[in-house]
């Protein structure tokens, strides 16, 4: 059972090889939304698209947001593009990212919305490629996998885990039950679909807003498609503690949103659990054989997904960190069985059973008065 997860993934990848690249036959005017901290090099890649007509909307809450200067530089450097900067402090829920998106929505000119984090970097054919699945009216959301761009050793360790573990789980989930979630790296959605799920207000209090956009879309009967396009995710982890807090936030979000899915993650740690089993029963020849098979298959799976499929540079250079990353991830997974507190952008929140977040401190709560 512990080895069946990586085998299933390998069979899935070999049978499909790569997601098919759809010819660029579908073209629509679209609006692109961004939120969180701005980085000029990342944002500039969205301004160099080989796409006839599109609008870019940047949304922030405060006039003092440091990202405003970067956005103004973007506007100066790309004067021919339809770029808007929205500054609005209206809050519709405890997830401030979603409030930024809701504030930007009223300025969107077109039916198709492309939502991306500002730590994402793309190529010139990005928009052409990610909108193609919407040619099928039954498709409500398109999302993308990503390869990490890491600098420090903390970021590289996280990048290896993302490439060789997280994306492996996403691909397997797609194969087992279909795509019922989206990733924040890219979410393409029609406005009519967004209205059908209740708008941004429906996800305004959730921690995993990207997951909810995909989940609610699938729930109302639309398909969620995984694009063949792989974007780049630029990692900015200041310390190992920051990286661990990010993983705790992510894993506890999974635990409260999909408890059985969280429990099922034990099967993704076959190499660790087989090692614990061998140490517990002091190892027979059969145990040693099982341990060897599990570890070999795990490494093959990580290499195929992270190195071959995603072509992640950190996975290619530091593949040997896979085992260390698995040990770290398994420890955090065990830890996240308990507790409901997460830290996000310097603030502490409590996670409810359905995945919503509630500010813990009274002075923080006052910042979330709806306007």
mmCIF file of C-alpha atoms in Angstrom:
data_model
loop_
_atom_site.group_PDB
_atom_site.id
_atom_site.type_symbol
_atom_site.label_atom_id
_atom_site.label_comp_id
_atom_site.label_asym_id
_atom_site.label_seq_id
_atom_site.Cartn_x
_atom_site.Cartn_y
_atom_site.Cartn_z
ATOM 1 C CA UNK A 1 0.000 0.000 0.000
ATOM 2 C CA UNK A 2 2.803 2.405 0.887
ATOM 3 C CA UNK A 3 4.419 1.860 -2.491
ATOM 4 C CA UNK A 4 1.182 1.988 -4.515
ATOM 5 C CA UNK A 5 1.024 5.809 -4.483
ATOM 6 C CA UNK A 6 4.302 6.393 -6.361
ATOM 7 C CA UNK A 7 3.580 3.487 -8.722
ATOM 8 C CA UNK A 8 0.180 4.969 -9.562
ATOM 9 C CA UNK A 9 1.804 8.311 -10.262
ATOM 10 C CA UNK A 10 4.459 6.758 -12.498
ATOM 11 C CA UNK A 11 1.820 4.883 -14.493
ATOM 12 C CA UNK A 12 -0.159 8.100 -14.852
ATOM 13 C CA UNK A 13 2.827 10.067 -16.140
ATOM 14 C CA UNK A 14 4.001 7.348 -18.504
ATOM 15 C CA UNK A 15 0.513 6.820 -19.930
ATOM 16 C CA UNK A 16 -0.056 10.545 -20.520
ATOM 17 C CA UNK A 17 3.606 11.516 -20.945
ATOM 18 C CA UNK A 18 2.800 15.240 -21.004
ATOM 19 C CA UNK A 19 -0.451 17.110 -20.897
ATOM 20 C CA UNK A 20 -1.380 17.794 -24.491
ATOM 21 C CA UNK A 21 -0.551 21.212 -25.834
ATOM 22 C CA UNK A 22 -3.703 22.685 -27.359
ATOM 23 C CA UNK A 23 -3.233 24.831 -30.482
ATOM 24 C CA UNK A 24 -3.897 28.528 -29.903
ATOM 25 C CA UNK A 25 -7.269 28.675 -31.641
ATOM 26 C CA UNK A 26 -9.213 30.411 -28.886
ATOM 27 C CA UNK A 27 -8.842 34.134 -28.325
ATOM 28 C CA UNK A 28 -10.844 36.419 -26.064
ATOM 29 C CA UNK A 29 -10.368 39.774 -24.442
ATOM 30 C CA UNK A 30 -9.432 39.186 -20.826
ATOM 31 C CA UNK A 31 -8.600 40.915 -17.573
ATOM 32 C CA UNK A 32 -5.635 39.886 -15.451
ATOM 33 C CA UNK A 33 -5.676 40.445 -11.674
ATOM 34 C CA UNK A 34 -2.704 40.562 -9.305
ATOM 35 C CA UNK A 35 -2.416 40.910 -5.563
ATOM 36 C CA UNK A 36 0.186 40.713 -2.745
ATOM 37 C CA UNK A 37 3.661 42.286 -2.812
ATOM 38 C CA UNK A 38 4.902 43.514 -6.151
ATOM 39 C CA UNK A 39 8.159 42.494 -7.830
ATOM 40 C CA UNK A 40 9.065 44.358 -11.024
ATOM 41 C CA UNK A 41 10.789 41.478 -12.827
ATOM 42 C CA UNK A 42 7.846 39.155 -12.213
ATOM 43 C CA UNK A 43 5.127 41.632 -13.118
ATOM 44 C CA UNK A 44 6.928 42.775 -16.248
ATOM 45 C CA UNK A 45 6.665 39.273 -17.748
ATOM 46 C CA UNK A 46 2.875 39.647 -17.796
ATOM 47 C CA UNK A 47 3.261 42.868 -19.781
ATOM 48 C CA UNK A 48 5.120 41.164 -22.638
ATOM 49 C CA UNK A 49 2.379 38.775 -23.691
ATOM 50 C CA UNK A 50 1.780 37.732 -27.274
ATOM 51 C CA UNK A 51 -1.917 38.370 -26.867
ATOM 52 C CA UNK A 52 -3.950 40.869 -28.849
ATOM 53 C CA UNK A 53 -6.093 42.555 -26.212
ATOM 54 C CA UNK A 54 -5.929 42.244 -22.451
ATOM 55 C CA UNK A 55 -6.198 44.380 -19.356
ATOM 56 C CA UNK A 56 -4.015 44.249 -16.238
ATOM 57 C CA UNK A 57 -5.371 45.240 -12.823
ATOM 58 C CA UNK A 58 -3.220 45.645 -9.719
ATOM 59 C CA UNK A 59 -5.095 45.857 -6.427
ATOM 60 C CA UNK A 60 -3.811 47.066 -3.036
ATOM 61 C CA UNK A 61 -5.490 48.184 0.187
ATOM 62 C CA UNK A 62 -3.294 51.016 1.435
ATOM 63 C CA UNK A 63 -1.871 54.147 -0.274
ATOM 64 C CA UNK A 64 1.332 53.371 1.654
ATOM 65 C CA UNK A 65 1.719 49.916 0.125
ATOM 66 C CA UNK A 66 5.374 49.652 -1.061
ATOM 67 C CA UNK A 67 4.224 47.770 -4.149
ATOM 68 C CA UNK A 68 2.595 50.925 -5.543
ATOM 69 C CA UNK A 69 5.951 52.350 -6.653
ATOM 70 C CA UNK A 70 6.688 49.156 -8.550
ATOM 71 C CA UNK A 71 3.291 49.235 -10.259
ATOM 72 C CA UNK A 72 3.776 52.891 -11.251
ATOM 73 C CA UNK A 73 7.112 51.940 -12.802
ATOM 74 C CA UNK A 74 5.337 49.164 -14.724
ATOM 75 C CA UNK A 75 2.780 51.681 -16.025
ATOM 76 C CA UNK A 76 5.565 54.044 -17.158
ATOM 77 C CA UNK A 77 7.530 51.278 -18.879
ATOM 78 C CA UNK A 78 4.516 49.832 -20.708
ATOM 79 C CA UNK A 79 2.452 52.908 -21.679
ATOM 80 C CA UNK A 80 0.558 51.135 -24.485
ATOM 81 C CA UNK A 81 -0.957 48.516 -22.206
ATOM 82 C CA UNK A 82 -4.293 48.863 -20.465
ATOM 83 C CA UNK A 83 -3.030 48.821 -16.858
ATOM 84 C CA UNK A 84 -4.994 49.924 -13.795
ATOM 85 C CA UNK A 85 -3.913 50.425 -10.192
ATOM 86 C CA UNK A 86 -6.761 50.048 -7.694
ATOM 87 C CA UNK A 87 -6.320 51.369 -4.145
ATOM 88 C CA UNK A 88 -9.293 50.425 -2.004
ATOM 89 C CA UNK A 89 -9.572 49.521 1.682
ATOM 90 C CA UNK A 90 -12.962 47.783 1.420
ATOM 91 C CA UNK A 91 -12.872 44.444 3.247
ATOM 92 C CA UNK A 92 -15.321 41.627 2.537
ATOM 93 C CA UNK A 93 -13.723 38.955 4.743
ATOM 94 C CA UNK A 94 -10.726 37.929 6.806
ATOM 95 C CA UNK A 95 -8.678 36.876 3.753
ATOM 96 C CA UNK A 96 -7.392 40.251 2.592
ATOM 97 C CA UNK A 97 -6.103 38.835 -0.702
ATOM 98 C CA UNK A 98 -9.677 38.019 -1.666
ATOM 99 C CA UNK A 99 -10.800 41.514 -0.703
ATOM 100 C CA UNK A 100 -8.206 42.916 -3.091
ATOM 101 C CA UNK A 101 -9.569 40.701 -5.870
ATOM 102 C CA UNK A 102 -13.151 41.734 -5.151
ATOM 103 C CA UNK A 103 -12.171 45.405 -5.239
ATOM 104 C CA UNK A 104 -10.497 44.912 -8.614
ATOM 105 C CA UNK A 105 -13.379 42.970 -10.137
ATOM 106 C CA UNK A 106 -15.620 45.995 -10.682
ATOM 107 C CA UNK A 107 -12.932 47.454 -12.965
ATOM 108 C CA UNK A 108 -12.578 44.333 -15.122
ATOM 109 C CA UNK A 109 -13.686 44.969 -18.707
ATOM 110 C CA UNK A 110 -13.755 41.419 -20.001
ATOM 111 C CA UNK A 111 -15.461 38.104 -19.279
ATOM 112 C CA UNK A 112 -12.340 35.993 -18.769
ATOM 113 C CA UNK A 113 -10.339 36.627 -15.607
ATOM 114 C CA UNK A 114 -6.752 35.442 -15.063
ATOM 115 C CA UNK A 115 -5.694 35.579 -11.404
ATOM 116 C CA UNK A 116 -2.048 35.171 -10.423
ATOM 117 C CA UNK A 117 0.174 35.824 -7.421
ATOM 118 C CA UNK A 118 2.818 38.490 -7.867
ATOM 119 C CA UNK A 119 5.588 35.960 -7.153
ATOM 120 C CA UNK A 120 4.794 34.237 -10.465
ATOM 121 C CA UNK A 121 6.886 34.671 -13.614
ATOM 122 C CA UNK A 122 5.703 33.621 -17.085
ATOM 123 C CA UNK A 123 6.743 33.438 -20.731
ATOM 124 C CA UNK A 124 5.352 35.450 -23.629
ATOM 125 C CA UNK A 125 2.974 32.676 -24.716
ATOM 126 C CA UNK A 126 1.410 32.305 -21.262
ATOM 127 C CA UNK A 127 -1.971 33.946 -21.907
ATOM 128 C CA UNK A 128 -2.385 32.217 -25.262
ATOM 129 C CA UNK A 129 -1.859 28.848 -23.673
ATOM 130 C CA UNK A 130 -3.793 29.074 -20.392
ATOM 131 C CA UNK A 131 -7.057 30.288 -21.954
ATOM 132 C CA UNK A 132 -7.255 27.483 -24.531
ATOM 133 C CA UNK A 133 -9.241 24.989 -22.387
ATOM 134 C CA UNK A 134 -12.022 27.599 -22.051
ATOM 135 C CA UNK A 135 -12.880 26.854 -25.663
ATOM 136 C CA UNK A 136 -14.928 24.096 -24.019
ATOM 137 C CA UNK A 137 -17.892 25.802 -22.317
ATOM 138 C CA UNK A 138 -18.013 23.029 -19.710
ATOM 139 C CA UNK A 139 -14.623 24.153 -18.369
ATOM 140 C CA UNK A 140 -15.017 26.657 -15.556
ATOM 141 C CA UNK A 141 -11.470 27.005 -14.196
ATOM 142 C CA UNK A 142 -7.980 26.462 -15.611
ATOM 143 C CA UNK A 143 -4.974 26.219 -13.289
ATOM 144 C CA UNK A 144 -1.219 25.582 -13.620
ATOM 145 C CA UNK A 145 1.597 23.693 -11.971
ATOM 146 C CA UNK A 146 4.776 25.643 -11.278
ATOM 147 C CA UNK A 147 8.526 25.230 -11.016
ATOM 148 C CA UNK A 148 10.338 27.153 -8.296
ATOM 149 C CA UNK A 149 13.058 29.769 -8.663
ATOM 150 C CA UNK A 150 15.135 29.523 -5.467
ATOM 151 C CA UNK A 151 18.156 31.481 -4.213
ATOM 152 C CA UNK A 152 19.059 30.598 -0.619
ATOM 153 C CA UNK A 153 19.361 27.118 0.842
ATOM 154 C CA UNK A 154 15.999 27.402 2.635
ATOM 155 C CA UNK A 155 14.252 28.206 -0.642
ATOM 156 C CA UNK A 156 16.076 25.377 -2.405
ATOM 157 C CA UNK A 157 14.972 22.886 0.230
ATOM 158 C CA UNK A 158 11.377 24.054 -0.159
ATOM 159 C CA UNK A 159 11.665 23.975 -3.954
ATOM 160 C CA UNK A 160 12.803 20.347 -3.950
ATOM 161 C CA UNK A 161 9.826 19.391 -1.779
ATOM 162 C CA UNK A 162 7.392 21.278 -3.984
ATOM 163 C CA UNK A 163 8.708 19.738 -7.192
ATOM 164 C CA UNK A 164 9.159 16.165 -5.998
ATOM 165 C CA UNK A 165 6.303 15.826 -3.504
ATOM 166 C CA UNK A 166 3.576 18.494 -3.698
ATOM 167 C CA UNK A 167 3.122 18.369 -7.470
ATOM 168 C CA UNK A 168 3.293 14.589 -7.417
ATOM 169 C CA UNK A 169 0.285 14.650 -5.093
ATOM 170 C CA UNK A 170 -1.576 17.124 -7.313
ATOM 171 C CA UNK A 171 -1.071 14.968 -10.409
ATOM 172 C CA UNK A 172 -2.160 11.821 -8.581
ATOM 173 C CA UNK A 173 -5.247 13.568 -7.186
ATOM 174 C CA UNK A 174 -6.160 14.619 -10.699
ATOM 175 C CA UNK A 175 -5.883 11.019 -11.866
ATOM 176 C CA UNK A 176 -7.862 9.536 -8.975
ATOM 177 C CA UNK A 177 -10.781 11.948 -8.629
ATOM 178 C CA UNK A 178 -10.324 14.622 -11.274
ATOM 179 C CA UNK A 179 -9.321 18.218 -10.634
ATOM 180 C CA UNK A 180 -11.474 19.636 -7.839
ATOM 181 C CA UNK A 181 -9.104 22.389 -6.748
ATOM 182 C CA UNK A 182 -7.036 25.211 -8.185
ATOM 183 C CA UNK A 183 -3.522 26.489 -7.487
ATOM 184 C CA UNK A 184 -2.742 30.131 -6.733
ATOM 185 C CA UNK A 185 -0.002 30.197 -9.356
ATOM 186 C CA UNK A 186 -2.702 30.720 -11.999
ATOM 187 C CA UNK A 187 -6.489 30.633 -11.922
ATOM 188 C CA UNK A 188 -8.390 31.334 -15.138
ATOM 189 C CA UNK A 189 -12.132 31.736 -14.615
ATOM 190 C CA UNK A 190 -15.082 33.263 -16.451
ATOM 191 C CA UNK A 191 -17.066 35.958 -14.677
ATOM 192 C CA UNK A 192 -20.263 33.954 -15.200
ATOM 193 C CA UNK A 193 -18.687 30.993 -13.379
ATOM 194 C CA UNK A 194 -17.493 33.254 -10.562
ATOM 195 C CA UNK A 195 -21.054 34.534 -10.163
ATOM 196 C CA UNK A 196 -22.393 30.965 -10.175
ATOM 197 C CA UNK A 197 -20.286 30.047 -7.123
ATOM 198 C CA UNK A 198 -21.263 33.198 -5.225
ATOM 199 C CA UNK A 199 -18.494 35.576 -6.274
ATOM 200 C CA UNK A 200 -15.389 36.356 -4.268
ATOM 201 C CA UNK A 201 -17.643 36.807 -1.238
ATOM 202 C CA UNK A 202 -18.078 33.021 -1.124
ATOM 203 C CA UNK A 203 -14.360 32.503 -0.412
ATOM 204 C CA UNK A 204 -13.577 35.719 1.476
ATOM 205 C CA UNK A 205 -13.081 34.023 4.856
ATOM 206 C CA UNK A 206 -11.188 30.929 3.704
ATOM 207 C CA UNK A 207 -7.481 30.371 4.130
ATOM 208 C CA UNK A 208 -7.143 28.278 0.945
ATOM 209 C CA UNK A 209 -8.940 30.678 -1.398
ATOM 210 C CA UNK A 210 -7.331 29.110 -4.479
ATOM 211 C CA UNK A 211 -8.493 25.640 -3.446
ATOM 212 C CA UNK A 212 -12.021 26.948 -2.868
ATOM 213 C CA UNK A 213 -12.242 28.591 -6.300
ATOM 214 C CA UNK A 214 -11.586 25.218 -7.894
ATOM 215 C CA UNK A 215 -13.654 23.209 -5.407
ATOM 216 C CA UNK A 216 -16.764 25.397 -5.659
ATOM 217 C CA UNK A 217 -16.480 25.501 -9.448
ATOM 218 C CA UNK A 218 -16.450 21.696 -9.610
ATOM 219 C CA UNK A 219 -19.289 21.566 -7.093
ATOM 220 C CA UNK A 220 -21.638 23.570 -9.361
ATOM 221 C CA UNK A 221 -20.913 21.267 -12.297
ATOM 222 C CA UNK A 222 -18.041 22.831 -14.229
ATOM 223 C CA UNK A 223 -14.741 21.133 -14.998
ATOM 224 C CA UNK A 224 -11.429 22.261 -13.540
ATOM 225 C CA UNK A 225 -8.593 21.766 -16.024
ATOM 226 C CA UNK A 226 -4.863 21.489 -15.363
ATOM 227 C CA UNK A 227 -3.078 23.401 -18.111
ATOM 228 C CA UNK A 228 0.015 22.015 -19.794
ATOM 229 C CA UNK A 229 1.698 25.376 -19.135
ATOM 230 C CA UNK A 230 4.144 25.461 -16.198
ATOM 231 C CA UNK A 231 4.788 28.873 -14.647
ATOM 232 C CA UNK A 232 7.759 29.899 -12.490
ATOM 233 C CA UNK A 233 7.318 30.604 -8.790
ATOM 234 C CA UNK A 234 9.942 32.909 -7.255
ATOM 235 C CA UNK A 235 10.483 31.869 -3.628
ATOM 236 C CA UNK A 236 11.134 34.426 -0.905
ATOM 237 C CA UNK A 237 11.604 32.673 2.454
ATOM 238 C CA UNK A 238 13.528 34.790 4.941
ATOM 239 C CA UNK A 239 14.393 31.891 7.245
ATOM 240 C CA UNK A 240 13.778 28.228 7.940
ATOM 241 C CA UNK A 241 11.116 29.286 10.456
ATOM 242 C CA UNK A 242 9.250 31.180 7.714
ATOM 243 C CA UNK A 243 9.362 28.112 5.493
ATOM 244 C CA UNK A 244 8.083 25.838 8.288
ATOM 245 C CA UNK A 245 5.276 28.273 9.142
ATOM 246 C CA UNK A 246 4.239 28.260 5.495
ATOM 247 C CA UNK A 247 4.073 24.457 5.476
ATOM 248 C CA UNK A 248 2.180 24.373 8.784
ATOM 249 C CA UNK A 249 -0.342 26.833 7.373
ATOM 250 C CA UNK A 250 -0.754 24.766 4.223
ATOM 251 C CA UNK A 251 -1.040 21.384 5.984
ATOM 252 C CA UNK A 252 -3.467 22.581 8.646
ATOM 253 C CA UNK A 253 -5.542 24.101 5.865
ATOM 254 C CA UNK A 254 -5.716 20.686 4.203
ATOM 255 C CA UNK A 255 -6.555 18.993 7.517
ATOM 256 C CA UNK A 256 -9.613 21.136 8.182
ATOM 257 C CA UNK A 257 -10.779 21.321 4.545
ATOM 258 C CA UNK A 258 -10.187 17.681 3.581
ATOM 259 C CA UNK A 259 -9.613 15.589 6.745
ATOM 260 C CA UNK A 260 -9.628 12.252 4.928
ATOM 261 C CA UNK A 261 -7.300 13.641 2.278
ATOM 262 C CA UNK A 262 -4.965 14.803 5.027
ATOM 263 C CA UNK A 263 -4.986 11.374 6.650
ATOM 264 C CA UNK A 264 -4.313 9.811 3.249
ATOM 265 C CA UNK A 265 -1.072 11.768 2.978
ATOM 266 C CA UNK A 266 0.519 9.016 5.074
ATOM 267 C CA UNK A 267 0.735 6.957 1.874
ATOM 268 C CA UNK A 268 2.921 9.639 0.291
ATOM 269 C CA UNK A 269 5.512 9.070 3.027
ATOM 270 C CA UNK A 270 6.156 5.419 2.180
ATOM 271 C CA UNK A 271 9.921 5.751 2.483
ATOM 272 C CA UNK A 272 9.681 7.247 5.981
ATOM 273 C CA UNK A 273 7.004 4.883 7.291
ATOM 274 C CA UNK A 274 8.835 1.840 5.909
ATOM 275 C CA UNK A 275 11.993 2.999 7.714
ATOM 276 C CA UNK A 276 10.050 3.379 10.973
ATOM 277 C CA UNK A 277 8.524 -0.079 10.479
ATOM 278 C CA UNK A 278 11.929 -1.660 9.936
ATOM 279 C CA UNK A 279 13.350 0.009 13.048
ATOM 280 C CA UNK A 280 10.335 -1.092 15.090
ATOM 281 C CA UNK A 281 10.509 -4.794 14.234
ATOM 282 C CA UNK A 282 14.331 -4.732 13.948
ATOM 283 C CA UNK A 283 14.373 -5.684 10.307
ATOM 284 C CA UNK A 284 13.991 -9.013 8.594
ATOM 285 C CA UNK A 285 15.204 -9.702 5.063
ATOM 286 C CA UNK A 286 11.659 -9.023 3.850
ATOM 287 C CA UNK A 287 11.651 -5.659 5.640
ATOM 288 C CA UNK A 288 14.976 -4.702 4.088
ATOM 289 C CA UNK A 289 13.634 -5.675 0.672
ATOM 290 C CA UNK A 290 10.457 -3.651 1.223
ATOM 291 C CA UNK A 291 12.480 -0.667 2.417
ATOM 292 C CA UNK A 292 14.729 -0.802 -0.662
ATOM 293 C CA UNK A 293 11.800 -1.058 -3.087
ATOM 294 C CA UNK A 294 9.924 1.807 -1.405
ATOM 295 C CA UNK A 295 12.912 4.138 -1.414
ATOM 296 C CA UNK A 296 13.878 3.322 -4.997
ATOM 297 C CA UNK A 297 10.356 3.921 -6.270
ATOM 298 C CA UNK A 298 10.130 7.162 -4.249
ATOM 299 C CA UNK A 299 13.349 8.479 -5.752
ATOM 300 C CA UNK A 300 12.289 7.484 -9.266
ATOM 301 C CA UNK A 301 8.951 9.237 -8.765
ATOM 302 C CA UNK A 302 10.637 12.402 -7.487
ATOM 303 C CA UNK A 303 13.076 12.397 -10.387
ATOM 304 C CA UNK A 304 10.395 11.916 -13.039
ATOM 305 C CA UNK A 305 8.095 14.614 -11.631
ATOM 306 C CA UNK A 306 10.588 17.206 -10.408
ATOM 307 C CA UNK A 307 13.516 16.768 -12.780
ATOM 308 C CA UNK A 308 12.037 15.341 -15.965
ATOM 309 C CA UNK A 309 8.453 16.650 -16.069
ATOM 310 C CA UNK A 310 8.671 20.028 -14.285
ATOM 311 C CA UNK A 311 12.360 20.558 -15.165
ATOM 312 C CA UNK A 312 12.762 22.328 -11.843
ATOM 313 C CA UNK A 313 16.314 23.678 -11.552
ATOM 314 C CA UNK A 314 16.511 23.086 -7.783
ATOM 315 C CA UNK A 315 15.348 19.487 -8.188
ATOM 316 C CA UNK A 316 17.928 18.982 -10.936
ATOM 317 C CA UNK A 317 20.823 20.349 -8.868
ATOM 318 C CA UNK A 318 19.832 19.287 -5.366
ATOM 319 C CA UNK A 319 17.881 16.092 -5.907
ATOM 320 C CA UNK A 320 19.782 14.488 -3.031
ATOM 321 C CA UNK A 321 17.791 16.729 -0.660
ATOM 322 C CA UNK A 322 14.626 14.712 -1.363
ATOM 323 C CA UNK A 323 15.141 12.372 1.591
ATOM 324 C CA UNK A 324 15.915 15.224 3.999
ATOM 325 C CA UNK A 325 12.866 17.112 2.718
ATOM 326 C CA UNK A 326 10.671 14.008 3.181
ATOM 327 C CA UNK A 327 11.824 13.644 6.797
ATOM 328 C CA UNK A 328 11.097 17.303 7.447
ATOM 329 C CA UNK A 329 7.708 17.135 5.745
ATOM 330 C CA UNK A 330 6.677 13.976 7.619
ATOM 331 C CA UNK A 331 7.578 15.603 10.955
ATOM 332 C CA UNK A 332 5.505 18.687 10.149
ATOM 333 C CA UNK A 333 2.620 16.492 8.971
ATOM 334 C CA UNK A 334 2.585 14.693 12.332
ATOM 335 C CA UNK A 335 2.767 18.012 14.189
ATOM 336 C CA UNK A 336 -0.172 19.453 12.224
ATOM 337 C CA UNK A 337 -2.514 16.732 13.443
ATOM 338 C CA UNK A 338 -2.933 18.980 16.473
ATOM 339 C CA UNK A 339 -3.739 22.659 16.824
ATOM 340 C CA UNK A 340 -5.765 25.143 14.800
ATOM 341 C CA UNK A 341 -3.577 28.239 14.990
ATOM 342 C CA UNK A 342 -1.706 29.571 11.960
ATOM 343 C CA UNK A 343 0.482 32.618 11.398
ATOM 344 C CA UNK A 344 0.002 34.573 8.209
ATOM 345 C CA UNK A 345 1.727 37.847 7.351
ATOM 346 C CA UNK A 346 2.679 38.445 10.971
ATOM 347 C CA UNK A 347 -0.875 37.896 12.291
ATOM 348 C CA UNK A 348 -2.298 34.886 14.105
ATOM 349 C CA UNK A 349 -5.551 33.252 13.044
ATOM 350 C CA UNK A 350 -7.656 30.332 14.216
ATOM 351 C CA UNK A 351 -8.805 27.805 11.627
ATOM 352 C CA UNK A 352 -12.417 26.659 11.818
ATOM 353 C CA UNK A 353 -13.520 23.136 10.912
ATOM 354 C CA UNK A 354 -14.582 24.194 7.425
ATOM 355 C CA UNK A 355 -11.321 25.989 6.613
ATOM 356 C CA UNK A 356 -12.231 29.586 7.445
ATOM 357 C CA UNK A 357 -9.902 31.867 9.388
ATOM 358 C CA UNK A 358 -10.749 33.979 12.438
ATOM 359 C CA UNK A 359 -8.338 36.623 13.820
ATOM 360 C CA UNK A 360 -7.215 35.652 17.340
ATOM 361 C CA UNK A 361 -6.306 38.994 18.926
ATOM 362 C CA UNK A 362 -8.961 41.618 19.612
ATOM 363 C CA UNK A 363 -6.884 44.445 18.173
ATOM 364 C CA UNK A 364 -6.483 42.439 14.975
ATOM 365 C CA UNK A 365 -10.236 41.791 14.777
ATOM 366 C CA UNK A 366 -10.868 45.527 14.694
ATOM 367 C CA UNK A 367 -8.842 45.745 11.471
ATOM 368 C CA UNK A 368 -11.352 43.444 9.780
ATOM 369 C CA UNK A 369 -14.452 45.587 10.178
ATOM 370 C CA UNK A 370 -16.341 45.271 6.907
ATOM 371 C CA UNK A 371 -16.476 48.492 4.915
#
